[in-house]
Amino acid sequence: MYRQTRLEKIMHTKILIELLKLFWVGTYKVSRENPRIGIMYACMVIVTILAGLITGNWGWRIFVIFCIGTALGIWQFIKDAPMRKKRIFFEDVFITMDFRASDSLYPMFIYETDVSEYTTVFSFSTLIPEHKWKSRKSELEMYFNEKIIDIKQNTNDNRIINVYVQLNPLPDYIEWSDKYFCVDNILAIGIDYLGVIGLNLKQHPHAFIAGETGSGKSNILKSLIYQALVKDYEVALIDFKRGVSFSAFSDYVKIHFDYKDVAIVLQAMVAETHSRLDKFRSTKVDNIDDYNQISGNGLKRKIIFIDELAELLKTRDKETANALNDSIETLTRLSRAAGIHLIMGIQRPDSTIVSGQIKNNVSFRVCGRFVDREPSRIMLSCDAASALPNIKGRFIVKDDNLWEVQSFYFPPDMAIPQDIEKRQSHGIEEKPKDSIPPQEEVMDIEQPQEKTMDAEQSKPPTSEPINFDFSGFNK
């Protein structure tokens, strides 16, 4: 009888402790996560205290407050059930893997976040450094039974490790839509597991886009040209296929396919770079955005798209080839702050065509699938592109990290917005030179309107007029 009474007391004590825990959860945790409920509950407590002081009757009022708090605690307990289940699962996984910082400090699961429709992030509190997590990535994938996209340390707390896990595979086809436009100076390229990924011209002023025939490289260039036009950048295209793939932009973008004309355009851009840097120096700024803000002149960003860089640099005319290579090297080295950009497509990267200086100054790379590993290693310094699935439009984007991306498909019937100026009829037309002009001549590139008309009549029939706005030049 005595033993039974003692057991009953112990049981009653445990029940009371659990009820108090639920009451604490219902009053403290629920109030933190739901401030409105917390305010309502606090008001109820204040009213109860005041009523108790006036009437002197506390019993049933305290009981009601306790029941409400306990009910909220039970609601929170049920709500947290999936999280507790995952915490127990991960704890068992880490114990089985013997993955710990010391004798008993295993990683603790703290929360889960869906960052896109393709990716969820599991966050763990741990003292195990990031490199050890990455070294056991394959093993973690086996235990999690999920594809791990990336493992990163939290930027705000080094003791939190975020494991990015694939929720759904990337789609095989994404058509461009204006809803993918990015703010500021970012040109959207496609969708990766974290959402829209793009080329930030402030951080990465130049880019390589590599891919075999049929990989979707031209579609990336089309979507980038379209975005650049809508953002009111000045655009020129170098395409020795005479712009056949870019006919939708023929009224808006000047297309160059003559080597001498191309050399003039590139050297003019070098001169424009020097001119802009001189202006920046005189106004004591170091980039185009600060200059525009201070001066109010509104210099525009200029982008030169090159559809096939190898075709451009393989000319047999040594003098022309040297002039082209020198101009591209200078632009990739100096034009970042000036707001002049090169986006260069290349079918098959080759170290004998692209010089080391050009490659080193173009850190942003977009690389499609290659059967052999060498092109991937040239572009990405790893074999990631050779492991891509054989899906048109699937690329690896390399900025500070590597991202698998499904690039946008630019539909042939995409309408160009009506408010985009037809640049074909504007700008300064350049008279082709019989030989490649030295660097000094290019500075004197602006011509009066009457000479422009004479130059038009003197052009040989095989030359395209250069119609690119260099109005920022000082004569």
Tab-separated table of C-alpha atoms in Angstrom:
chain	number	residue	atom	x	y	z
A	1	MET	CA	0.000	0.000	0.000
A	2	TYR	CA	2.839	2.362	0.912
A	3	ARG	CA	4.724	1.435	-2.258
A	4	GLN	CA	1.643	2.083	-4.437
A	5	THR	CA	1.078	5.471	-2.814
A	6	ARG	CA	4.718	6.439	-3.468
A	7	LEU	CA	4.514	5.380	-7.113
A	8	GLU	CA	1.352	7.422	-7.502
A	9	LYS	CA	3.095	10.473	-6.037
A	10	ILE	CA	6.029	10.043	-8.409
A	11	MET	CA	3.646	9.682	-11.341
A	12	HIS	CA	1.639	12.716	-10.293
A	13	THR	CA	4.846	14.704	-9.919
A	14	LYS	CA	5.986	13.733	-13.434
A	15	ILE	CA	2.604	14.642	-14.867
A	16	LEU	CA	2.730	17.998	-13.131
A	17	ILE	CA	6.278	18.628	-14.435
A	18	GLU	CA	5.203	17.793	-17.994
A	19	LEU	CA	2.177	20.079	-17.675
A	20	LEU	CA	4.423	22.869	-16.417
A	21	LYS	CA	6.733	22.278	-19.396
A	22	LEU	CA	3.770	22.523	-21.752
A	23	PHE	CA	2.616	25.661	-19.932
A	24	TRP	CA	6.099	27.177	-20.339
A	25	VAL	CA	6.182	26.292	-24.036
A	26	GLY	CA	2.685	27.714	-24.500
A	27	THR	CA	3.480	30.989	-22.778
A	28	TYR	CA	7.108	31.650	-23.730
A	29	LYS	CA	7.855	29.892	-27.033
A	30	VAL	CA	4.474	30.515	-28.639
A	31	SER	CA	4.651	34.176	-27.609
A	32	ARG	CA	8.102	34.523	-29.214
A	33	GLU	CA	7.044	32.926	-32.482
A	34	ASN	CA	3.578	34.545	-32.568
A	35	PRO	CA	3.742	38.025	-31.038
A	36	ARG	CA	-0.005	38.623	-31.489
A	37	ILE	CA	-0.884	35.537	-29.458
A	38	GLY	CA	1.670	36.623	-26.869
A	39	ILE	CA	0.094	40.089	-26.587
A	40	MET	CA	-3.405	38.616	-26.252
A	41	TYR	CA	-2.233	36.185	-23.599
A	42	ALA	CA	-0.419	38.949	-21.679
A	43	CYS	CA	-3.568	41.103	-21.739
A	44	MET	CA	-5.578	38.168	-20.387
A	45	VAL	CA	-3.108	37.674	-17.545
A	46	ILE	CA	-3.236	41.384	-16.653
A	47	VAL	CA	-7.068	41.368	-16.646
A	48	THR	CA	-7.045	38.239	-14.452
A	49	ILE	CA	-4.657	39.833	-11.941
A	50	LEU	CA	-6.738	43.005	-11.766
A	51	ALA	CA	-9.970	41.030	-11.353
A	52	GLY	CA	-8.336	38.925	-8.641
A	53	LEU	CA	-7.175	42.016	-6.761
A	54	ILE	CA	-10.661	43.548	-6.904
A	55	THR	CA	-12.708	40.467	-6.032
A	56	GLY	CA	-10.164	38.480	-4.066
A	57	ASN	CA	-11.219	35.345	-5.966
A	58	TRP	CA	-8.138	33.854	-7.683
A	59	GLY	CA	-8.737	30.128	-7.950
A	60	TRP	CA	-10.740	29.551	-11.096
A	61	ARG	CA	-9.116	32.497	-12.913
A	62	ILE	CA	-5.604	31.101	-12.384
A	63	PHE	CA	-6.891	27.684	-13.457
A	64	VAL	CA	-8.247	29.164	-16.717
A	65	ILE	CA	-4.948	30.962	-17.420
A	66	PHE	CA	-3.028	27.741	-16.736
A	67	CYS	CA	-5.321	25.708	-19.027
A	68	ILE	CA	-5.010	28.204	-21.873
A	69	GLY	CA	-1.203	28.258	-21.574
A	70	THR	CA	-1.087	24.464	-21.438
A	71	ALA	CA	-3.377	24.180	-24.501
A	72	LEU	CA	-1.054	26.494	-26.428
A	73	GLY	CA	1.872	24.319	-25.327
A	74	ILE	CA	0.129	21.173	-26.602
A	75	TRP	CA	-0.564	22.947	-29.930
A	76	GLN	CA	3.126	23.902	-30.213
A	77	PHE	CA	4.209	20.367	-29.271
A	78	ILE	CA	2.114	18.891	-32.081
A	79	LYS	CA	3.394	21.543	-34.486
A	80	ASP	CA	7.033	20.706	-33.620
A	81	ALA	CA	6.563	16.946	-34.048
A	82	PRO	CA	8.078	16.769	-37.596
A	83	MET	CA	11.085	18.824	-36.443
A	84	ARG	CA	11.678	16.519	-33.463
A	85	LYS	CA	11.441	13.521	-35.761
A	86	LYS	CA	14.098	14.986	-38.099
A	87	ARG	CA	16.313	15.905	-35.155
A	88	ILE	CA	16.191	12.305	-33.910
A	89	PHE	CA	16.861	11.013	-37.453
A	90	PHE	CA	19.932	13.190	-37.972
A	91	GLU	CA	21.212	12.411	-34.499
A	92	ASP	CA	21.052	8.684	-35.300
A	93	VAL	CA	22.795	9.293	-38.661
A	94	PHE	CA	25.707	11.196	-37.093
A	95	ILE	CA	26.105	8.611	-34.341
A	96	THR	CA	26.163	5.818	-36.944
A	97	MET	CA	28.719	7.737	-39.037
A	98	ASP	CA	30.713	8.570	-35.899
A	99	PHE	CA	30.670	12.166	-37.170
A	100	ARG	CA	31.464	14.363	-34.189
A	101	ALA	CA	33.687	17.163	-32.974
A	102	SER	CA	34.691	15.405	-29.737
A	103	ASP	CA	33.531	12.521	-27.550
A	104	SER	CA	29.898	13.623	-27.441
A	105	LEU	CA	29.512	16.796	-29.549
A	106	TYR	CA	27.523	15.560	-32.548
A	107	PRO	CA	25.949	18.074	-34.975
A	108	MET	CA	22.453	19.116	-33.926
A	109	PHE	CA	19.726	19.774	-36.487
A	110	ILE	CA	18.193	23.217	-35.826
A	111	TYR	CA	15.946	24.119	-38.761
A	112	GLU	CA	15.002	23.514	-42.408
A	113	THR	CA	14.349	26.141	-45.078
A	114	ASP	CA	13.095	25.829	-48.657
A	115	VAL	CA	15.187	28.353	-50.619
A	116	SER	CA	13.581	27.549	-53.981
A	117	GLU	CA	11.285	24.995	-55.553
A	118	TYR	CA	14.405	22.926	-56.298
A	119	THR	CA	16.360	23.133	-53.041
A	120	THR	CA	15.905	22.857	-49.303
A	121	VAL	CA	18.563	23.710	-46.713
A	122	PHE	CA	19.207	21.695	-43.541
A	123	SER	CA	21.032	23.773	-40.935
A	124	PHE	CA	23.104	22.201	-38.164
A	125	SER	CA	24.734	23.619	-35.068
A	126	THR	CA	28.197	22.086	-34.929
A	127	LEU	CA	31.863	22.537	-34.068
A	128	ILE	CA	32.965	20.429	-37.045
A	129	PRO	CA	34.643	22.682	-39.682
A	130	GLU	CA	33.250	23.036	-43.181
A	131	HIS	CA	36.082	21.177	-44.943
A	132	LYS	CA	35.365	18.032	-42.900
A	133	TRP	CA	31.698	18.167	-43.888
A	134	LYS	CA	32.687	18.477	-47.549
A	135	SER	CA	35.183	15.622	-47.282
A	136	ARG	CA	32.322	13.343	-46.215
A	137	LYS	CA	29.760	14.671	-48.664
A	138	SER	CA	29.366	11.352	-50.533
A	139	GLU	CA	28.847	9.479	-47.280
A	140	LEU	CA	26.289	12.033	-46.100
A	141	GLU	CA	24.381	11.626	-49.388
A	142	MET	CA	24.147	7.890	-48.766
A	143	TYR	CA	22.782	8.320	-45.244
A	144	PHE	CA	20.482	11.221	-46.113
A	145	ASN	CA	19.338	9.397	-49.269
A	146	GLU	CA	19.327	12.782	-51.034
A	147	LYS	CA	21.551	14.577	-53.548
A	148	ILE	CA	23.601	17.230	-51.752
A	149	ILE	CA	24.164	20.275	-53.962
A	150	ASP	CA	26.508	22.170	-51.660
A	151	ILE	CA	27.715	22.514	-48.073
A	152	LYS	CA	28.453	26.001	-46.729
A	153	GLN	CA	29.271	27.676	-43.473
A	154	ASN	CA	26.733	30.266	-42.358
A	155	THR	CA	28.071	33.762	-43.052
A	156	ASN	CA	26.679	35.157	-39.785
A	157	ASP	CA	27.565	32.278	-37.471
A	158	ASN	CA	30.562	29.991	-38.047
A	159	ARG	CA	29.018	27.347	-35.811
A	160	ILE	CA	26.154	26.754	-38.239
A	161	ILE	CA	26.651	24.551	-41.319
A	162	ASN	CA	24.071	24.691	-44.120
A	163	VAL	CA	23.599	21.572	-46.233
A	164	TYR	CA	21.840	22.312	-49.554
A	165	VAL	CA	19.795	19.302	-50.630
A	166	GLN	CA	18.007	18.818	-53.953
A	167	LEU	CA	14.257	19.016	-53.525
A	168	ASN	CA	13.363	18.656	-57.222
A	169	PRO	CA	15.534	18.266	-60.350
A	170	LEU	CA	16.063	21.282	-62.598
A	171	PRO	CA	13.643	21.418	-65.558
A	172	ASP	CA	14.942	20.561	-69.028
A	173	TYR	CA	13.382	23.661	-70.598
A	174	ILE	CA	12.793	27.198	-69.313
A	175	GLU	CA	11.489	29.793	-71.742
A	176	TRP	CA	12.630	33.368	-71.208
A	177	SER	CA	10.052	35.671	-69.659
A	178	ASP	CA	10.364	39.277	-68.546
A	179	LYS	CA	9.621	38.135	-64.991
A	180	TYR	CA	13.244	36.908	-64.861
A	181	PHE	CA	14.660	40.425	-65.227
A	182	CYS	CA	17.182	41.188	-62.480
A	183	VAL	CA	17.766	44.521	-60.790
A	184	ASP	CA	20.667	46.892	-61.338
A	185	ASN	CA	23.491	45.623	-63.548
A	186	ILE	CA	22.685	41.906	-63.458
A	187	LEU	CA	21.852	40.000	-66.651
A	188	ALA	CA	19.932	36.785	-65.995
A	189	ILE	CA	21.336	33.603	-67.540
A	190	GLY	CA	19.112	30.826	-66.236
A	191	ILE	CA	17.805	28.951	-63.218
A	192	ASP	CA	19.984	27.052	-60.779
A	193	TYR	CA	18.981	25.195	-57.634
A	194	LEU	CA	18.798	28.450	-55.632
A	195	GLY	CA	16.774	30.446	-58.173
A	196	VAL	CA	17.690	32.877	-60.970
A	197	ILE	CA	21.428	33.209	-61.566
A	198	GLY	CA	22.941	36.037	-63.567
A	199	LEU	CA	26.032	37.934	-64.640
A	200	ASN	CA	26.705	40.866	-62.326
A	201	LEU	CA	28.561	43.366	-64.523
A	202	LYS	CA	29.902	45.265	-61.512
A	203	GLN	CA	31.574	42.188	-60.078
A	204	HIS	CA	32.360	40.348	-63.326
A	205	PRO	CA	32.666	42.807	-66.232
A	206	HIS	CA	33.515	40.208	-68.889
A	207	ALA	CA	32.370	36.657	-69.555
A	208	PHE	CA	33.135	33.540	-71.581
A	209	ILE	CA	30.248	31.391	-72.814
A	210	ALA	CA	31.552	28.059	-74.067
A	211	GLY	CA	29.551	25.291	-75.641
A	212	GLU	CA	29.492	22.890	-78.559
A	213	THR	CA	27.162	23.380	-81.525
A	214	GLY	CA	23.584	22.826	-80.364
A	215	SER	CA	24.357	23.287	-76.684
A	216	GLY	CA	22.233	26.447	-76.340
A	217	LYS	CA	25.078	28.984	-76.338
A	218	SER	CA	23.339	31.277	-78.868
A	219	ASN	CA	20.177	31.297	-76.762
A	220	ILE	CA	22.156	32.625	-73.812
A	221	LEU	CA	23.607	35.379	-76.009
A	222	LYS	CA	20.133	36.261	-77.322
A	223	SER	CA	18.629	36.590	-73.868
A	224	LEU	CA	21.598	38.681	-72.702
A	225	ILE	CA	21.346	40.987	-75.762
A	226	TYR	CA	17.618	41.415	-75.155
A	227	GLN	CA	18.133	42.310	-71.489
A	228	ALA	CA	20.958	44.717	-72.349
A	229	LEU	CA	18.730	46.548	-74.840
A	230	VAL	CA	15.850	46.811	-72.389
A	231	LYS	CA	18.257	48.147	-69.748
A	232	ASP	CA	19.306	50.793	-72.305
A	233	TYR	CA	22.899	49.637	-72.707
A	234	GLU	CA	24.708	50.268	-75.978
A	235	VAL	CA	25.205	46.964	-77.754
A	236	ALA	CA	27.271	45.736	-80.694
A	237	LEU	CA	27.558	42.197	-82.019
A	238	ILE	CA	30.543	40.579	-83.731
A	239	ASP	CA	29.361	37.521	-85.646
A	240	PHE	CA	31.140	36.177	-88.706
A	241	LYS	CA	28.012	34.201	-89.613
A	242	ARG	CA	26.620	37.651	-90.525
A	243	GLY	CA	24.165	37.673	-87.630
A	244	VAL	CA	21.936	34.914	-89.015
A	245	SER	CA	21.156	33.616	-85.512
A	246	PHE	CA	20.405	37.122	-84.233
A	247	SER	CA	18.127	38.456	-86.965
A	248	ALA	CA	15.484	39.454	-84.384
A	249	PHE	CA	17.850	42.197	-83.211
A	250	SER	CA	18.994	43.416	-86.630
A	251	ASP	CA	17.138	46.737	-86.258
A	252	TYR	CA	18.552	47.379	-82.797
A	253	VAL	CA	22.080	45.978	-82.748
A	254	LYS	CA	24.895	46.725	-85.169
A	255	ILE	CA	26.354	43.456	-86.463
A	256	HIS	CA	30.017	43.407	-87.561
A	257	PHE	CA	31.577	40.628	-89.614
A	258	ASP	CA	34.492	42.319	-91.408
A	259	TYR	CA	37.884	41.952	-89.691
A	260	LYS	CA	38.991	45.529	-90.312
A	261	ASP	CA	35.685	46.976	-89.107
A	262	VAL	CA	35.872	44.783	-86.010
A	263	ALA	CA	39.416	45.991	-85.334
A	264	ILE	CA	38.243	49.609	-85.541
A	265	VAL	CA	35.349	48.942	-83.147
A	266	LEU	CA	37.566	47.231	-80.586
A	267	GLN	CA	40.264	49.880	-80.775
A	268	ALA	CA	37.599	52.559	-80.449
A	269	MET	CA	36.427	50.863	-77.295
A	270	VAL	CA	39.994	50.952	-75.965
A	271	ALA	CA	40.081	54.675	-76.681
A	272	GLU	CA	36.687	55.108	-75.017
A	273	THR	CA	37.990	53.262	-71.970
A	274	HIS	CA	40.959	55.646	-71.696
A	275	SER	CA	38.673	58.637	-72.202
A	276	ARG	CA	36.281	57.513	-69.481
A	277	LEU	CA	39.093	56.768	-67.033
A	278	ASP	CA	40.438	60.284	-67.620
A	279	LYS	CA	36.993	61.670	-66.795
A	280	PHE	CA	36.815	59.567	-63.657
A	281	ARG	CA	40.207	60.836	-62.561
A	282	SER	CA	39.194	64.454	-63.073
A	283	THR	CA	36.058	63.988	-60.964
A	284	LYS	CA	37.902	61.873	-58.361
A	285	VAL	CA	35.793	58.721	-58.754
A	286	ASP	CA	36.777	55.222	-59.777
A	287	ASN	CA	33.734	53.747	-61.543
A	288	ILE	CA	30.947	54.608	-63.972
A	289	ASP	CA	28.122	54.581	-61.412
A	290	ASP	CA	29.811	57.081	-59.097
A	291	TYR	CA	30.738	59.262	-62.087
A	292	ASN	CA	27.140	59.355	-63.354
A	293	GLN	CA	25.854	60.187	-59.892
A	294	ILE	CA	28.275	63.082	-59.423
A	295	SER	CA	28.458	64.505	-62.953
A	296	GLY	CA	24.925	63.803	-64.143
A	297	ASN	CA	26.301	63.024	-67.621
A	298	GLY	CA	24.707	59.591	-67.771
A	299	LEU	CA	27.420	57.500	-69.431
A	300	LYS	CA	25.890	54.266	-70.665
A	301	ARG	CA	27.325	50.819	-70.286
A	302	LYS	CA	28.559	49.361	-73.576
A	303	ILE	CA	28.569	45.634	-74.271
A	304	ILE	CA	30.276	43.951	-77.210
A	305	PHE	CA	29.007	40.430	-77.835
A	306	ILE	CA	31.356	38.143	-79.774
A	307	ASP	CA	29.597	35.044	-81.049
A	308	GLU	CA	32.760	33.064	-81.845
A	309	LEU	CA	36.004	34.321	-80.380
A	310	ALA	CA	38.132	31.669	-82.079
A	311	GLU	CA	36.836	32.753	-85.488
A	312	LEU	CA	37.735	36.350	-84.665
A	313	LEU	CA	41.296	35.593	-83.576
A	314	LYS	CA	42.232	33.067	-86.260
A	315	THR	CA	42.614	35.548	-89.129
A	316	ARG	CA	45.749	34.866	-91.193
A	317	ASP	CA	46.615	38.550	-91.396
A	318	LYS	CA	49.204	38.771	-88.651
A	319	GLU	CA	48.908	42.529	-88.234
A	320	THR	CA	45.131	42.343	-87.904
A	321	ALA	CA	45.343	39.362	-85.559
A	322	ASN	CA	47.792	41.176	-83.297
A	323	ALA	CA	45.630	44.320	-83.271
A	324	LEU	CA	42.518	42.312	-82.373
A	325	ASN	CA	44.277	40.354	-79.635
A	326	ASP	CA	45.872	43.491	-78.167
A	327	SER	CA	42.540	45.320	-78.065
A	328	ILE	CA	40.770	42.427	-76.336
A	329	GLU	CA	43.598	42.057	-73.815
A	330	THR	CA	43.477	45.782	-73.042
A	331	LEU	CA	39.702	45.795	-72.643
A	332	THR	CA	39.647	42.774	-70.354
A	333	ARG	CA	42.377	44.364	-68.271
A	334	LEU	CA	41.218	47.995	-68.020
A	335	SER	CA	37.553	48.491	-68.904
A	336	ARG	CA	35.894	47.098	-65.779
A	337	ALA	CA	35.402	50.458	-64.049
A	338	ALA	CA	34.630	52.220	-67.331
A	339	GLY	CA	31.450	50.223	-67.903
A	340	ILE	CA	32.639	48.590	-71.133
A	341	HIS	CA	32.132	44.849	-71.280
A	342	LEU	CA	32.988	41.866	-73.471
A	343	ILE	CA	30.786	38.775	-73.562
A	344	MET	CA	32.576	36.207	-75.690
A	345	GLY	CA	31.134	32.995	-77.030
A	346	ILE	CA	33.519	30.208	-77.893
A	347	GLN	CA	32.673	26.820	-79.370
A	348	ARG	CA	35.678	24.939	-78.081
A	349	PRO	CA	38.128	26.544	-75.630
A	350	ASP	CA	41.717	26.233	-76.763
A	351	SER	CA	44.749	27.655	-74.976
A	352	THR	CA	46.451	28.247	-78.345
A	353	ILE	CA	43.683	30.692	-79.368
A	354	VAL	CA	42.759	32.433	-76.115
A	355	SER	CA	45.811	33.991	-74.507
A	356	GLY	CA	46.541	33.513	-70.835
A	357	GLN	CA	46.089	37.238	-70.155
A	358	ILE	CA	42.583	37.270	-71.646
A	359	LYS	CA	41.635	34.124	-69.766
A	360	ASN	CA	42.989	35.409	-66.440
A	361	ASN	CA	41.027	38.646	-66.718
A	362	VAL	CA	37.705	36.946	-67.496
A	363	SER	CA	36.676	35.226	-64.286
A	364	PHE	CA	33.015	34.626	-65.159
A	365	ARG	CA	32.612	31.453	-67.239
A	366	VAL	CA	29.540	29.661	-68.580
A	367	CYS	CA	30.421	26.206	-69.875
A	368	GLY	CA	28.214	23.646	-71.578
A	369	ARG	CA	28.720	19.907	-71.733
A	370	PHE	CA	31.870	18.566	-73.440
A	371	VAL	CA	32.473	14.889	-74.034
A	372	ASP	CA	36.182	15.166	-73.248
A	373	ARG	CA	37.491	16.839	-70.106
A	374	GLU	CA	40.061	19.247	-71.519
A	375	PRO	CA	37.669	22.086	-72.510
A	376	SER	CA	36.023	21.829	-69.094
A	377	ARG	CA	39.404	22.099	-67.394
A	378	ILE	CA	40.357	25.142	-69.506
A	379	MET	CA	37.116	26.962	-68.678
A	380	LEU	CA	36.368	25.780	-65.128
A	381	SER	CA	39.680	24.324	-63.880
A	382	CYS	CA	37.818	21.079	-63.181
A	383	ASP	CA	35.870	18.309	-64.958
A	384	ALA	CA	32.391	19.543	-63.934
A	385	ALA	CA	31.208	20.329	-67.488
A	386	SER	CA	32.099	16.860	-68.782
A	387	ALA	CA	29.800	15.368	-66.108
A	388	LEU	CA	26.756	17.437	-67.131
A	389	PRO	CA	23.677	15.565	-68.368
A	390	ASN	CA	23.134	15.680	-72.120
A	391	ILE	CA	20.388	18.304	-71.939
A	392	LYS	CA	20.268	21.277	-74.300
A	393	GLY	CA	20.680	24.483	-72.335
A	394	ARG	CA	22.348	22.833	-69.339
A	395	PHE	CA	25.526	24.684	-68.315
A	396	ILE	CA	27.943	25.136	-65.462
A	397	VAL	CA	28.318	28.757	-64.340
A	398	LYS	CA	31.565	29.681	-62.620
A	399	ASP	CA	31.823	32.889	-60.627
A	400	ASP	CA	33.178	32.456	-57.115
A	401	ASN	CA	31.543	28.993	-57.063
A	402	LEU	CA	30.278	26.426	-59.543
A	403	TRP	CA	26.541	26.257	-60.279
A	404	GLU	CA	24.596	23.844	-62.479
A	405	VAL	CA	22.159	25.950	-64.501
A	406	GLN	CA	19.360	25.438	-66.974
A	407	SER	CA	19.725	28.447	-69.267
A	408	PHE	CA	16.774	30.333	-70.690
A	409	TYR	CA	15.436	29.504	-74.131
A	410	PHE	CA	14.856	32.728	-76.060
A	411	PRO	CA	11.802	32.196	-78.307
A	412	PRO	CA	12.161	33.349	-81.947
A	413	ASP	CA	8.847	35.230	-81.781
A	414	MET	CA	9.814	37.211	-78.685
A	415	ALA	CA	8.566	40.770	-79.156
A	416	ILE	CA	11.062	43.589	-78.749
A	417	PRO	CA	9.534	46.344	-76.550
A	418	GLN	CA	8.289	49.282	-78.589
A	419	ASP	CA	10.129	51.870	-76.517
A	420	ILE	CA	13.578	50.506	-77.416
A	421	GLU	CA	15.278	52.933	-79.773
A	422	LYS	CA	16.232	51.600	-83.197
A	423	ARG	CA	19.934	52.244	-82.939
A	424	GLN	CA	20.613	51.270	-86.545
A	425	SER	CA	19.805	54.807	-87.716
A	426	HIS	CA	21.770	56.580	-84.987
A	427	GLY	CA	25.336	56.833	-83.831
A	428	ILE	CA	28.557	57.657	-85.662
A	429	GLU	CA	29.516	55.744	-88.762
A	430	GLU	CA	33.206	55.092	-89.221
A	431	LYS	CA	35.099	55.162	-92.464
A	432	PRO	CA	36.942	51.854	-92.908
A	433	LYS	CA	40.705	52.279	-93.000
A	434	ASP	CA	42.918	50.607	-95.559
A	435	SER	CA	45.103	49.423	-92.719
A	436	ILE	CA	44.580	48.965	-89.007
A	437	PRO	CA	44.984	52.400	-87.376
A	438	PRO	CA	47.553	52.853	-84.655
A	439	GLN	CA	46.275	53.391	-81.146
A	440	GLU	CA	46.847	57.165	-81.320
A	441	GLU	CA	44.583	57.633	-84.361
A	442	VAL	CA	41.567	56.133	-82.682
A	443	MET	CA	41.276	58.993	-80.212
A	444	ASP	CA	40.352	61.279	-83.104
A	445	ILE	CA	37.379	59.150	-84.063
A	446	GLU	CA	34.502	61.631	-83.953
A	447	GLN	CA	33.668	63.068	-87.381
A	448	PRO	CA	31.363	65.888	-88.507
A	449	GLN	CA	28.056	64.808	-90.005
A	450	GLU	CA	29.067	65.879	-93.545
A	451	LYS	CA	32.147	63.639	-93.483
A	452	THR	CA	30.018	60.800	-92.228
A	453	MET	CA	27.880	61.016	-95.342
A	454	ASP	CA	30.954	61.071	-97.607
A	455	ALA	CA	32.359	58.089	-95.805
A	456	GLU	CA	29.181	56.176	-96.421
A	457	GLN	CA	29.539	56.664	-100.176
A	458	SER	CA	33.191	55.638	-100.174
A	459	LYS	CA	32.653	52.298	-98.434
A	460	PRO	CA	33.441	49.165	-100.441
A	461	PRO	CA	30.372	46.985	-100.973
A	462	THR	CA	31.721	44.204	-98.738
A	463	SER	CA	32.078	46.403	-95.683
A	464	GLU	CA	29.355	46.903	-93.096
A	465	PRO	CA	29.019	50.479	-91.760
A	466	ILE	CA	29.982	50.717	-88.142
A	467	ASN	CA	26.974	52.092	-86.351
A	468	PHE	CA	27.940	52.208	-82.699
A	469	ASP	CA	27.464	55.138	-80.385
A	470	PHE	CA	30.821	56.576	-79.368
A	471	SER	CA	29.377	59.960	-78.486
A	472	GLY	CA	31.324	59.972	-75.232
A	473	PHE	CA	34.598	60.465	-77.097
A	474	ASN	CA	36.573	63.656	-76.807
A	475	LYS	CA	38.029	64.781	-80.112
